[in-house]
Coordinates of C-alpha atoms and ligand atoms in Angstrom, one line a residue:
X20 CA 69.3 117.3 80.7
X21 CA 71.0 116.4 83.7
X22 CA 72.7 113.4 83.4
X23 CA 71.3 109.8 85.5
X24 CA 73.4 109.4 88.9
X25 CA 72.4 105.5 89.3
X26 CA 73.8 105.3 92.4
X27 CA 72.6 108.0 93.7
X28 CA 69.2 107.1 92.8
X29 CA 69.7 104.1 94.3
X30 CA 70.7 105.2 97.7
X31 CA 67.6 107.4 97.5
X32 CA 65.6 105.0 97.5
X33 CA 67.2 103.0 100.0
X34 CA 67.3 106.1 102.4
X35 CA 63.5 106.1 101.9
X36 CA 63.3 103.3 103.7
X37 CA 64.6 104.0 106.9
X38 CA 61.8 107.1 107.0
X39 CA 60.2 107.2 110.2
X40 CA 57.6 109.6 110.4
X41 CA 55.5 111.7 112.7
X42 CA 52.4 109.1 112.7
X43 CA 55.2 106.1 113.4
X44 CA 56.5 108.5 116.4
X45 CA 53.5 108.8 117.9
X46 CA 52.7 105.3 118.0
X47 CA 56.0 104.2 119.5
X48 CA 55.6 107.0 122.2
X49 CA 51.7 105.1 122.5
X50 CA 53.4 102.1 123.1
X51 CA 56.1 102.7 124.9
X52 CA 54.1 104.0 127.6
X53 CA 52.0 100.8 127.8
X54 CA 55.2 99.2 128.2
X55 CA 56.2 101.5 130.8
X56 CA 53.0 100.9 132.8
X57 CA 53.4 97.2 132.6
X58 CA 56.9 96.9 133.3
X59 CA 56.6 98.7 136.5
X60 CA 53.6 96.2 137.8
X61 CA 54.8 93.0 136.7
X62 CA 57.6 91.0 134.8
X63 CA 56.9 90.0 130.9
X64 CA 57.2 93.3 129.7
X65 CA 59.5 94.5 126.8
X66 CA 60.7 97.0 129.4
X67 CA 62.4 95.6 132.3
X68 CA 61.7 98.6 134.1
X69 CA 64.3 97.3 137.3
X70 CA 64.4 99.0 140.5
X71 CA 68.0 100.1 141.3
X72 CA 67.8 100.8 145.1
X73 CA 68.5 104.6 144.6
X74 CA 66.5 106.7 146.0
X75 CA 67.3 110.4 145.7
X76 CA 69.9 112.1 143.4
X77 CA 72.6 114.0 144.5
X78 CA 72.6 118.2 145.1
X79 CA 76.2 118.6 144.7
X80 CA 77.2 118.9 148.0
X81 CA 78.5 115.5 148.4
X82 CA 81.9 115.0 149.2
X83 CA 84.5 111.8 149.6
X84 CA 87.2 109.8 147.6
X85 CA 85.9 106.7 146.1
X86 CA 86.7 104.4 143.4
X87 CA 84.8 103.5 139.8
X88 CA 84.7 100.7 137.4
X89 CA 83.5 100.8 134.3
X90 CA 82.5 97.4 132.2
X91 CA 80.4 98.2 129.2
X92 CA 81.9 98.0 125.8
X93 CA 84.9 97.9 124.6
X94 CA 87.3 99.7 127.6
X95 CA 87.2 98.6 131.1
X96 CA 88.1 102.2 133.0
X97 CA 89.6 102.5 136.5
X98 CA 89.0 105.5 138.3
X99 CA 89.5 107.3 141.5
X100 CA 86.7 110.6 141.9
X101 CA 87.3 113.0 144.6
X102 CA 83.5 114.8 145.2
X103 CA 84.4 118.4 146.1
X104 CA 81.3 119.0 147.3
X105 CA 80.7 122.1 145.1
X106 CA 79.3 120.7 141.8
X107 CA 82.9 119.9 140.9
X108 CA 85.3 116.6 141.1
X109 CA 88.8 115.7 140.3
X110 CA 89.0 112.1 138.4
X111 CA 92.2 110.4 137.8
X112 CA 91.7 107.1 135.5
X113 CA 93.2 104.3 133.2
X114 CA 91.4 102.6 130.5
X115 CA 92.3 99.1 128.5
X116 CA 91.0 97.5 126.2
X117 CA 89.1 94.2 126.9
X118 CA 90.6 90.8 125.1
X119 CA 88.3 90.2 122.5
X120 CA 88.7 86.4 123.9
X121 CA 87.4 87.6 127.5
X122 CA 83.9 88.8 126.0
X123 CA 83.1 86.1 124.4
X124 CA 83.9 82.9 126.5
X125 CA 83.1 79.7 128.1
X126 CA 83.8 80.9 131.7
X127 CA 83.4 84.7 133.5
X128 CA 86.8 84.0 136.1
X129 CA 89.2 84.8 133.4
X130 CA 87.3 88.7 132.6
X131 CA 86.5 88.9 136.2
X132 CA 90.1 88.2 137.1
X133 CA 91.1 90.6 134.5
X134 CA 89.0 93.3 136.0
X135 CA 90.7 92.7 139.2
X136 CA 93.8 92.6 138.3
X137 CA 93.5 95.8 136.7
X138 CA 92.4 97.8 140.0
X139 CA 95.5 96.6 141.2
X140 CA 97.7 98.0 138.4
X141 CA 95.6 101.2 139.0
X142 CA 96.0 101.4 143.2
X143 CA 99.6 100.7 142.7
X144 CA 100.4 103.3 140.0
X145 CA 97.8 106.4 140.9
X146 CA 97.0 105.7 145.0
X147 CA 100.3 103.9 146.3
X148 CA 101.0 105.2 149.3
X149 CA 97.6 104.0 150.5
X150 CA 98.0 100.8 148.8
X151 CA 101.5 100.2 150.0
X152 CA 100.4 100.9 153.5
X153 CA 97.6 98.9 153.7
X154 CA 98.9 96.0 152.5
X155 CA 101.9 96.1 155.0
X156 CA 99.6 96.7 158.0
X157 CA 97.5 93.9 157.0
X158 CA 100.7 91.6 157.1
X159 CA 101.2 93.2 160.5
X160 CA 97.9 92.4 161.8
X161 CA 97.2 89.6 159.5
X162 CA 93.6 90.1 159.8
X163 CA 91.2 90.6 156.9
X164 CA 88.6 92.3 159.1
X165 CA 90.9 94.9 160.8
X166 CA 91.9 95.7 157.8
X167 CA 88.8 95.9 155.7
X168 CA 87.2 98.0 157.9
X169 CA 89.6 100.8 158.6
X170 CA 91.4 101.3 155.0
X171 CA 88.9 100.2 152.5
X172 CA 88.2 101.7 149.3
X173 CA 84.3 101.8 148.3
X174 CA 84.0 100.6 145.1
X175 CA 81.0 102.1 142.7
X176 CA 80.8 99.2 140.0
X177 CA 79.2 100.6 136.9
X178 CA 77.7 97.1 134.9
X179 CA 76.3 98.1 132.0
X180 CA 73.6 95.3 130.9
X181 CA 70.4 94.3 132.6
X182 CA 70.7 93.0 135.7
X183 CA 68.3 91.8 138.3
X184 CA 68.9 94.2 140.9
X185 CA 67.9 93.1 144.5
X186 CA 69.8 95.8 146.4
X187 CA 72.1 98.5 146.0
X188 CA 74.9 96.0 145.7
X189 CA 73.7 92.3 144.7
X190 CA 72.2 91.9 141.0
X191 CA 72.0 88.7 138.8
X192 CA 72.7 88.8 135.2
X193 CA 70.0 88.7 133.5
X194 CA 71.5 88.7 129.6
X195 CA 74.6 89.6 127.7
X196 CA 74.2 92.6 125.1
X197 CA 76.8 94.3 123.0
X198 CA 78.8 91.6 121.6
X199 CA 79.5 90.0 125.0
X200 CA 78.6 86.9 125.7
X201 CA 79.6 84.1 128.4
X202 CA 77.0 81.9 129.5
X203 CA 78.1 80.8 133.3
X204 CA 78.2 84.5 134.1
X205 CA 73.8 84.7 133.7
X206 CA 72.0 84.5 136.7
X207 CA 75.1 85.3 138.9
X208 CA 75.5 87.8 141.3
X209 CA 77.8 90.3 139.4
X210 CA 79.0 92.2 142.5
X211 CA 80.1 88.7 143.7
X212 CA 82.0 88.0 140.7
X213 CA 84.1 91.2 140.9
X214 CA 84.9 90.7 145.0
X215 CA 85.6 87.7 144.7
X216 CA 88.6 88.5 141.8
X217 CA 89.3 91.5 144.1
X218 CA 89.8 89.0 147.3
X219 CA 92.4 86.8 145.3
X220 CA 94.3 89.7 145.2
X221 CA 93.5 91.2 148.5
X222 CA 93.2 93.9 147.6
X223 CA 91.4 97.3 149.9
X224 CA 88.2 97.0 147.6
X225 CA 84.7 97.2 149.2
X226 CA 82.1 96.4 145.9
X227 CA 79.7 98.9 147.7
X228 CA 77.2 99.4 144.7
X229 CA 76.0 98.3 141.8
X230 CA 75.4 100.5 138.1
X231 CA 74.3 100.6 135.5
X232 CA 76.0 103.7 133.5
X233 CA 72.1 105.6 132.8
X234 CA 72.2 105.4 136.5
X235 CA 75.1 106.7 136.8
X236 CA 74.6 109.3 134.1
X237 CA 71.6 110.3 135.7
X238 CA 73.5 111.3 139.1
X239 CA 76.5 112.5 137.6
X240 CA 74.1 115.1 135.6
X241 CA 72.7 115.7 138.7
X242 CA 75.1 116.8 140.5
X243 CA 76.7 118.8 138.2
X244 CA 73.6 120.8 136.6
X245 CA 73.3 124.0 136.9
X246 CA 70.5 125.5 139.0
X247 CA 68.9 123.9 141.5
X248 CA 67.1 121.1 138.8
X249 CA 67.0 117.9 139.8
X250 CA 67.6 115.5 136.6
X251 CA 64.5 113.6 135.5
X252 CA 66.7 111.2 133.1
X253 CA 69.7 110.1 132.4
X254 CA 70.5 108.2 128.9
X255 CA 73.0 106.9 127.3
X256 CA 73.2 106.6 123.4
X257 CA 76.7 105.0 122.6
X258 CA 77.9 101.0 122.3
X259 CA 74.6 100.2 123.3
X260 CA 71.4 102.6 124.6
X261 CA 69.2 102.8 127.5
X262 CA 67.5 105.2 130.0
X263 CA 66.9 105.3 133.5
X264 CA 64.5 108.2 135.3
X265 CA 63.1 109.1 138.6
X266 CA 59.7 107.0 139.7
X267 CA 57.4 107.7 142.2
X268 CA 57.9 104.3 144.7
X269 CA 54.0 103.8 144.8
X270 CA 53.9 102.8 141.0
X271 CA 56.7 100.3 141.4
X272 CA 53.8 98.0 142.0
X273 CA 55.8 94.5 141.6
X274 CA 58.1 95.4 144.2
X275 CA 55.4 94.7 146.8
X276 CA 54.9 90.8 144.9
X277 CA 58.7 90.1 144.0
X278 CA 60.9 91.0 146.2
X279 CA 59.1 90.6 149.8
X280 CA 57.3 93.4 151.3
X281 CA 56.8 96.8 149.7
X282 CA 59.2 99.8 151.3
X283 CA 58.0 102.5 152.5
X284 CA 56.4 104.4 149.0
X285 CA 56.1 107.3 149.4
X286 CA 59.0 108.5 148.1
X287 CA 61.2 107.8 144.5
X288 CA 63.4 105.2 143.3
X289 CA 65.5 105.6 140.4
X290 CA 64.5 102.5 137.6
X291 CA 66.4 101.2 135.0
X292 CA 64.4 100.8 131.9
X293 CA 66.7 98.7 129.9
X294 CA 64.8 100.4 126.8
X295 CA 67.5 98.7 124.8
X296 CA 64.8 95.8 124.2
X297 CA 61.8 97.5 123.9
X298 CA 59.2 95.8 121.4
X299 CA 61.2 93.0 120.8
X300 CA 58.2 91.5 119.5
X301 CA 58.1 94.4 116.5
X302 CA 54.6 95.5 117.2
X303 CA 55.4 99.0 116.2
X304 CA 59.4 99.1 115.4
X305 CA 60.5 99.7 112.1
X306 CA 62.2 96.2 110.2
X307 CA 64.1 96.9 107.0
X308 CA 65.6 93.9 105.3
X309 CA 68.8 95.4 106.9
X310 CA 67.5 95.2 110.1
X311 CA 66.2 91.9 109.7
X312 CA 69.5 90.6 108.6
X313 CA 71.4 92.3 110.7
X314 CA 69.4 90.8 113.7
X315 CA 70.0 87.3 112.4
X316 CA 73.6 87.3 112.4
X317 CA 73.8 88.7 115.9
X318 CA 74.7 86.6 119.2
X319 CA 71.5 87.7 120.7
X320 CA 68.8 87.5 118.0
X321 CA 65.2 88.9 118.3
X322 CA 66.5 90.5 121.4
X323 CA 67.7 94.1 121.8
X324 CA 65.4 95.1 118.9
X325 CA 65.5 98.7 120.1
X326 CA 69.0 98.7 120.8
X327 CA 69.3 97.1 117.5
X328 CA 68.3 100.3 115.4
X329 CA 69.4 102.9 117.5
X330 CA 73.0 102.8 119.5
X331 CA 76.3 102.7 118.2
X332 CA 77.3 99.0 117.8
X333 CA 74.5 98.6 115.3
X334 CA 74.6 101.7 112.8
X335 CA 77.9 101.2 111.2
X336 CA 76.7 97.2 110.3
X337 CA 73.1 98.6 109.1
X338 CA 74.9 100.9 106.9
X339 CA 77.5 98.4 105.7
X340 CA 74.4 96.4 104.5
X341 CA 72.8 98.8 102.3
X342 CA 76.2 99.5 100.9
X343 CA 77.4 96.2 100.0
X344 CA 73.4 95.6 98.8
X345 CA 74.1 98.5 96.2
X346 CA 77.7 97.1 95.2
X347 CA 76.5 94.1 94.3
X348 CA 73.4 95.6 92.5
X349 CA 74.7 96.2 88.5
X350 CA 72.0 98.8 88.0
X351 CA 73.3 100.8 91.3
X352 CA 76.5 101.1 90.1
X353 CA 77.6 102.1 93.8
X354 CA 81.4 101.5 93.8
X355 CA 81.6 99.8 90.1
X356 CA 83.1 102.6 88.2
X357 CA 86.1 102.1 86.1
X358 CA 89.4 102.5 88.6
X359 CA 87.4 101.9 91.9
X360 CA 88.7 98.6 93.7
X361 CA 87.6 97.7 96.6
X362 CA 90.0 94.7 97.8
X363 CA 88.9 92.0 99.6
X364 CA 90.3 92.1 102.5
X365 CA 88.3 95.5 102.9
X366 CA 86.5 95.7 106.4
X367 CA 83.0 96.5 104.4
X368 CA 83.3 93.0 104.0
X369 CA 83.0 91.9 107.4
X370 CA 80.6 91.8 110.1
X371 CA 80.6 94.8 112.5
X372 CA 83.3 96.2 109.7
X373 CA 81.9 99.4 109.8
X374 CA 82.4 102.1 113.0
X375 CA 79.4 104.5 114.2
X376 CA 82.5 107.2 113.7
X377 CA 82.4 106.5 110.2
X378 CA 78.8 107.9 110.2
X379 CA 80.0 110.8 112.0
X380 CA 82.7 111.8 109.5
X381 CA 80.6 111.6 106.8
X382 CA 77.6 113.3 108.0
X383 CA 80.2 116.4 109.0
X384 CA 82.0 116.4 105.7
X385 CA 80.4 119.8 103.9
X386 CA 83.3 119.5 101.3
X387 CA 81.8 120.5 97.5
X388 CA 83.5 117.0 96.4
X389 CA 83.1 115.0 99.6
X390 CA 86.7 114.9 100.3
X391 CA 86.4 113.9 103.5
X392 CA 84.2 111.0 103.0
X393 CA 86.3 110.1 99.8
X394 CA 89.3 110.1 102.5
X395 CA 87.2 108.2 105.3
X396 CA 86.6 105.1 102.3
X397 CA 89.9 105.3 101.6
X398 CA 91.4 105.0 105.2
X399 CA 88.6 103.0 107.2
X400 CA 87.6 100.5 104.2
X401 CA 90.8 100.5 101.5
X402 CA 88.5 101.8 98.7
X403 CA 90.2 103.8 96.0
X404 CA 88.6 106.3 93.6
X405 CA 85.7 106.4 94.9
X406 CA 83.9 109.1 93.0
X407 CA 81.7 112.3 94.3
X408 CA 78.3 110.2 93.9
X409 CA 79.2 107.2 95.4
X410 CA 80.5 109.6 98.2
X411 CA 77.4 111.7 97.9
X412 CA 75.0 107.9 97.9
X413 CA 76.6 106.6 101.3
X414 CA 76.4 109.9 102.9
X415 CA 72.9 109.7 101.7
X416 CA 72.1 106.3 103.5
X417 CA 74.0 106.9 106.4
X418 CA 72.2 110.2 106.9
X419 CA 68.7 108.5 107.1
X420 CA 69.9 105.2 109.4
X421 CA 71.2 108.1 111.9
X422 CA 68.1 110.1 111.8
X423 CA 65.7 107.4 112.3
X424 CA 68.0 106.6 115.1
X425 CA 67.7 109.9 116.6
X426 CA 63.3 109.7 115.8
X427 CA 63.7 106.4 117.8
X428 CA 65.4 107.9 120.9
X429 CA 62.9 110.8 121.1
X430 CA 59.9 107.4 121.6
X431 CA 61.9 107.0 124.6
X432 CA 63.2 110.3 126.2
X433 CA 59.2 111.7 125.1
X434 CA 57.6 109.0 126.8
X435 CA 59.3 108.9 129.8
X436 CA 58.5 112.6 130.0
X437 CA 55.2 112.1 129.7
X438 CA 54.7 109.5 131.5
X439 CA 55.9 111.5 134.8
X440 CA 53.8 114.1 133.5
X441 CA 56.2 116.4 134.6
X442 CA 55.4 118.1 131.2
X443 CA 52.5 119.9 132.6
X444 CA 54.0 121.4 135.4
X445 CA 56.0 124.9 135.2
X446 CA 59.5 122.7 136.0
X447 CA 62.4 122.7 133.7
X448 CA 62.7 119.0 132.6
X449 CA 66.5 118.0 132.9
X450 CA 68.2 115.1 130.7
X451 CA 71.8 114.3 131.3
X452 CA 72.9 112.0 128.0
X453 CA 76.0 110.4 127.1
X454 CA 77.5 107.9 124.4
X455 CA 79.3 108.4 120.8
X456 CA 76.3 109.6 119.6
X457 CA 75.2 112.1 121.3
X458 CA 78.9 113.6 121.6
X459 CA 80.1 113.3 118.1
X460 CA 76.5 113.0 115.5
X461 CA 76.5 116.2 114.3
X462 CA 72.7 117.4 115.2
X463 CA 71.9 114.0 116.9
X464 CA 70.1 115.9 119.7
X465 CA 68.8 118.3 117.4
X466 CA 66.9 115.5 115.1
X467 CA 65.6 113.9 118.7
X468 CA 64.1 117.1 119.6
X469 CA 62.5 117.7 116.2
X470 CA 60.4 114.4 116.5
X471 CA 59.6 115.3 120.2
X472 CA 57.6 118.8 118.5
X473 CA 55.8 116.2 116.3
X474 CA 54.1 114.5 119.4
X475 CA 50.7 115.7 120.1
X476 CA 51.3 115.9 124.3
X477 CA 54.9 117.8 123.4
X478 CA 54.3 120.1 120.6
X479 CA 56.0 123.8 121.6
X480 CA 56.5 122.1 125.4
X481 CA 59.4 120.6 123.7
X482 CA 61.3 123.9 125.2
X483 CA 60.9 123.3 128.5
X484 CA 63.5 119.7 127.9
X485 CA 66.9 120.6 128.4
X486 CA 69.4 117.9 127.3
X487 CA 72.4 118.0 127.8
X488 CA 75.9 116.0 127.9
X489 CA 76.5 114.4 131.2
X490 CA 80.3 113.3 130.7
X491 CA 82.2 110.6 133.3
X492 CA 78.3 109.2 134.4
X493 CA 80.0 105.6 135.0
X494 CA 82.8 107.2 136.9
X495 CA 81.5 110.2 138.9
X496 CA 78.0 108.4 138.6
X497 CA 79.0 105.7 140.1
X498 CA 80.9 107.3 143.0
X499 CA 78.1 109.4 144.1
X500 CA 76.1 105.9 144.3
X501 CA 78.6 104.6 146.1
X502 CA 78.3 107.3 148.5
X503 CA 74.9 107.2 148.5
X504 CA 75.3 103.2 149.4
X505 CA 78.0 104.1 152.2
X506 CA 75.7 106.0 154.0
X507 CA 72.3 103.9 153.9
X508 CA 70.1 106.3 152.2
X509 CA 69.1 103.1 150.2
X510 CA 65.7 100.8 150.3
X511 CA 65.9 97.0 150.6
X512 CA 68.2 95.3 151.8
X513 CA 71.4 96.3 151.9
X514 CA 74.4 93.9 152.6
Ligands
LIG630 C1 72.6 97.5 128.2 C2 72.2 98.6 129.2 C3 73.2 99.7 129.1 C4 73.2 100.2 127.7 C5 74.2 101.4 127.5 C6 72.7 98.1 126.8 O1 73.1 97.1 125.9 O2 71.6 96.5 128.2 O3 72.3 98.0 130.5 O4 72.8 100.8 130.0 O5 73.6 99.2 126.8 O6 75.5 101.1 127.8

């Protein structure tokens, strides 16, 4: 008889738990595309569903030298992107870390003036000669104007949380997500904020557009694709998540109430979705204890509830849950052998403690004795000894949190596909995707298009989706928006 593997056991049953199957699928997909519909007509809907002012995506034959910022999570990224016009670019960047302190704080100058002062550092070092040059003439001529006009860099500023988007380069803040959170900065105009910074240090920096990085992601896939495809979607499933697609202009129906007069509609605009907070209300989202608790002890809760279960910043904390749930069970037995220690200043014991990379290593680790996993407790949390089962139990767990992840994203990516209906048509259907996720979860993408075969409208058409990696989104992205800005081919009103 074999003998019992409590903790095993255990972290069956707890895997069970975060099943999400076909029937669940379905339903989100339902909803979601209620939530679509209503999003697009008026405010009050889970799904923002915000216009971004873009209006076509790029061929690859656009060409220029522009500059990129990236604020999202963790890094702020500088970068310069020279458009080839050929499909191909040449990026040159620098990324830092942001204080911890600047995220979370009373007042946005000191992250905005951080931001700014790191174009500088990044002008200096990687575009001098232009910097230099400009700078001098300006003393020359001593006059902003002359000077803004003739040498300025456009700036494509990839923001990525929801803003309020009233043109292709004015948005207010409409919430913090990810960890970040500095109440004067909501409701301002976030293009402002950066210009400003960048005027204190005069500095040649035009803030000609606004993006969020699914936008971005959505061009930059664009324009690199092969074939002549135009992408449908661009997603990103890191820090946080969130899609944005291509809409026909006459179903933006709360564009003609909102924000004055409709434009023209008969062609596209490219919305952000902000998915991130769909059903915040839980009508059809699945809510473990874990996910429940997890939620309460955020900055933002009962918001992001989508985000919440799905991206990057929330896995590694879900999964630190059901672990410390099991150590602290005596009939688990998860981590109480004889000779395992887990000390206490171990990171499973704090909040956000646990990295989405963690899940990664252990879902690739095909080792007989889970080495590799073994090695990742050892190094990431300071647990010694742990044995083959407790190895074997978190693997377990952090196996099922991922997949339901990936069941989750396929709601989205599925329903935005059907609700263009592009499904039914002979086109290929082109995602460009992005984020920790879908770069380093082995079979992420694989698990997302298994649940799409399990929706009734998808089935077999599943084949026609082609997903694939869209790398540099907020930089290229951005540039090409910028570009696209810089030249007018833009609705509303552009400043
Ligand atoms: C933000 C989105 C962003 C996504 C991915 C979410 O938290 O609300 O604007 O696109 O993260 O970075």
């Amino acid at each position: 008889m074999a003998t019992p593997r409590p903790s095993v056991e255990a972290a069956l049953r707890v895997a069970r738990e975060f099943d999400y199957p076909s029937t669940q699928v379905q339903r989100g997909v339902d909803e979601f595309l209620r939530e679509m519909s209503k999003g697009l007509s008026k405010t009050g809907s889970t799904l923002s569903q915000i216009p971004t002012y873009v209006n076509s995506v790029p061929n690859g034959t656009e060409k220029g030298l522009y500059l990129a910022v990236d604020l999202g999570g963790t890094n702020f990224r500088v970068c310069s992107i020279e458009l080839r016009g050929d499909s191909t670019f040449n990026l040159t960047q620098s990324k830092v870390p942001i204080p911890r302190d600047l995220m979370v704080s009373a007042s946005y100058k000191q992250l905005f003036q951080f931001l700014a002062k790191q174009i500088e550092i990044f002008l200096e070092l990687h575009h001098n000669d232009h910097f230099e040059a400009t700078v001098r003439r300006r003393r020359l001529t001593g006059t902003t104007d002359q000077y803004r006009q003739a040498e300025i860099f456009d700036l494509g500023f990839t923001f990525s949380f929801p803003v309020h988007q009233t043109s292709i380069n004015r948005g207010t803040l409409i919430r913090w997500t990810k960890g970040f959170d500095i109440p004067d900065a909501v409701g301002k105009d976030v293009c402002l904020m950066l210009q400003n910074a960048i005027d204190e240090l005069r500095l040649p920096v035009r803030v000609a557009a606004l993006v969020n990085d699914t936008v971005g992601t959505l061009m930059a896939r664009s324009y690199t694709s092969p074939g002549k495809t135009e992408t449908l979607i661009g997603a990103i499933f890191g820090t946080g998540t969130n899609g944005a697609y291509v809409e026909k202009l006459k179903k933006v129906t709360k564009m003609a109430t909102s924000d004055g007069p409709a434009p023209d509609d008969s062609g596209n605009m490219v919305i952000n979705t902000e998915w991130g907070s769909f059903d915040n209300h839980l009508n059809v989202l699945p809510n473990t204890i874990f996910d429940q608790q997890l939620d309460a002890d955020s900055v933002n809760p009962g918001i992001q509830m989508f985000e919440k279960r799905v991206s990057g910043m929330f896995l590694g904390e879900i999964l630190r849950r059901t672990i410390l749930s099991l150590v602290k069970d005596p009939e688990a037995k998860l981590l109480q052998e004889d000779g395992v220690s887990i000390p206490q200043s171990s990171p499973l014991y704090s909040l956000w403690g646990i990295d989405t990379s963690f899940l990664s290593i252990i879902e690739a680790d095909t080792s007989s004795d889970l080495s590799l996993t073994k090695n990742a407790l050892r190094n990431h949390f300071e647990v010694n000894n742990a044995s083959t089962d407790d190895a074997l139990a978190i693997k377990t767990i952090g196996h099922a949190i991922a997949k339901r992840a990936a069941r989750l994203s396929a709601v989205a990516l599925s329903a935005i596909i059907l609700d263009t209906k592009k499904i039914d048509t002979d086109e290929t259907i082109d995602v460009g995707v992005d984020g920790s996720l879908v770069e380093f979860y082995p079979k992420f993408v694989e698990y997302i298009r298994e649940a799409m075969r399990e929706i009734k409208e998808i089935g077999e058409k599943e084949k026609k989706i082609r997903i694939g990696i869209a790398k540099d989104g907020s930089g290229v992205g951005a540039a090409l928006i910028a570009l696209v800005a810089h030249k007018g081919n833009v609705t509303g009103r552009q400043q």
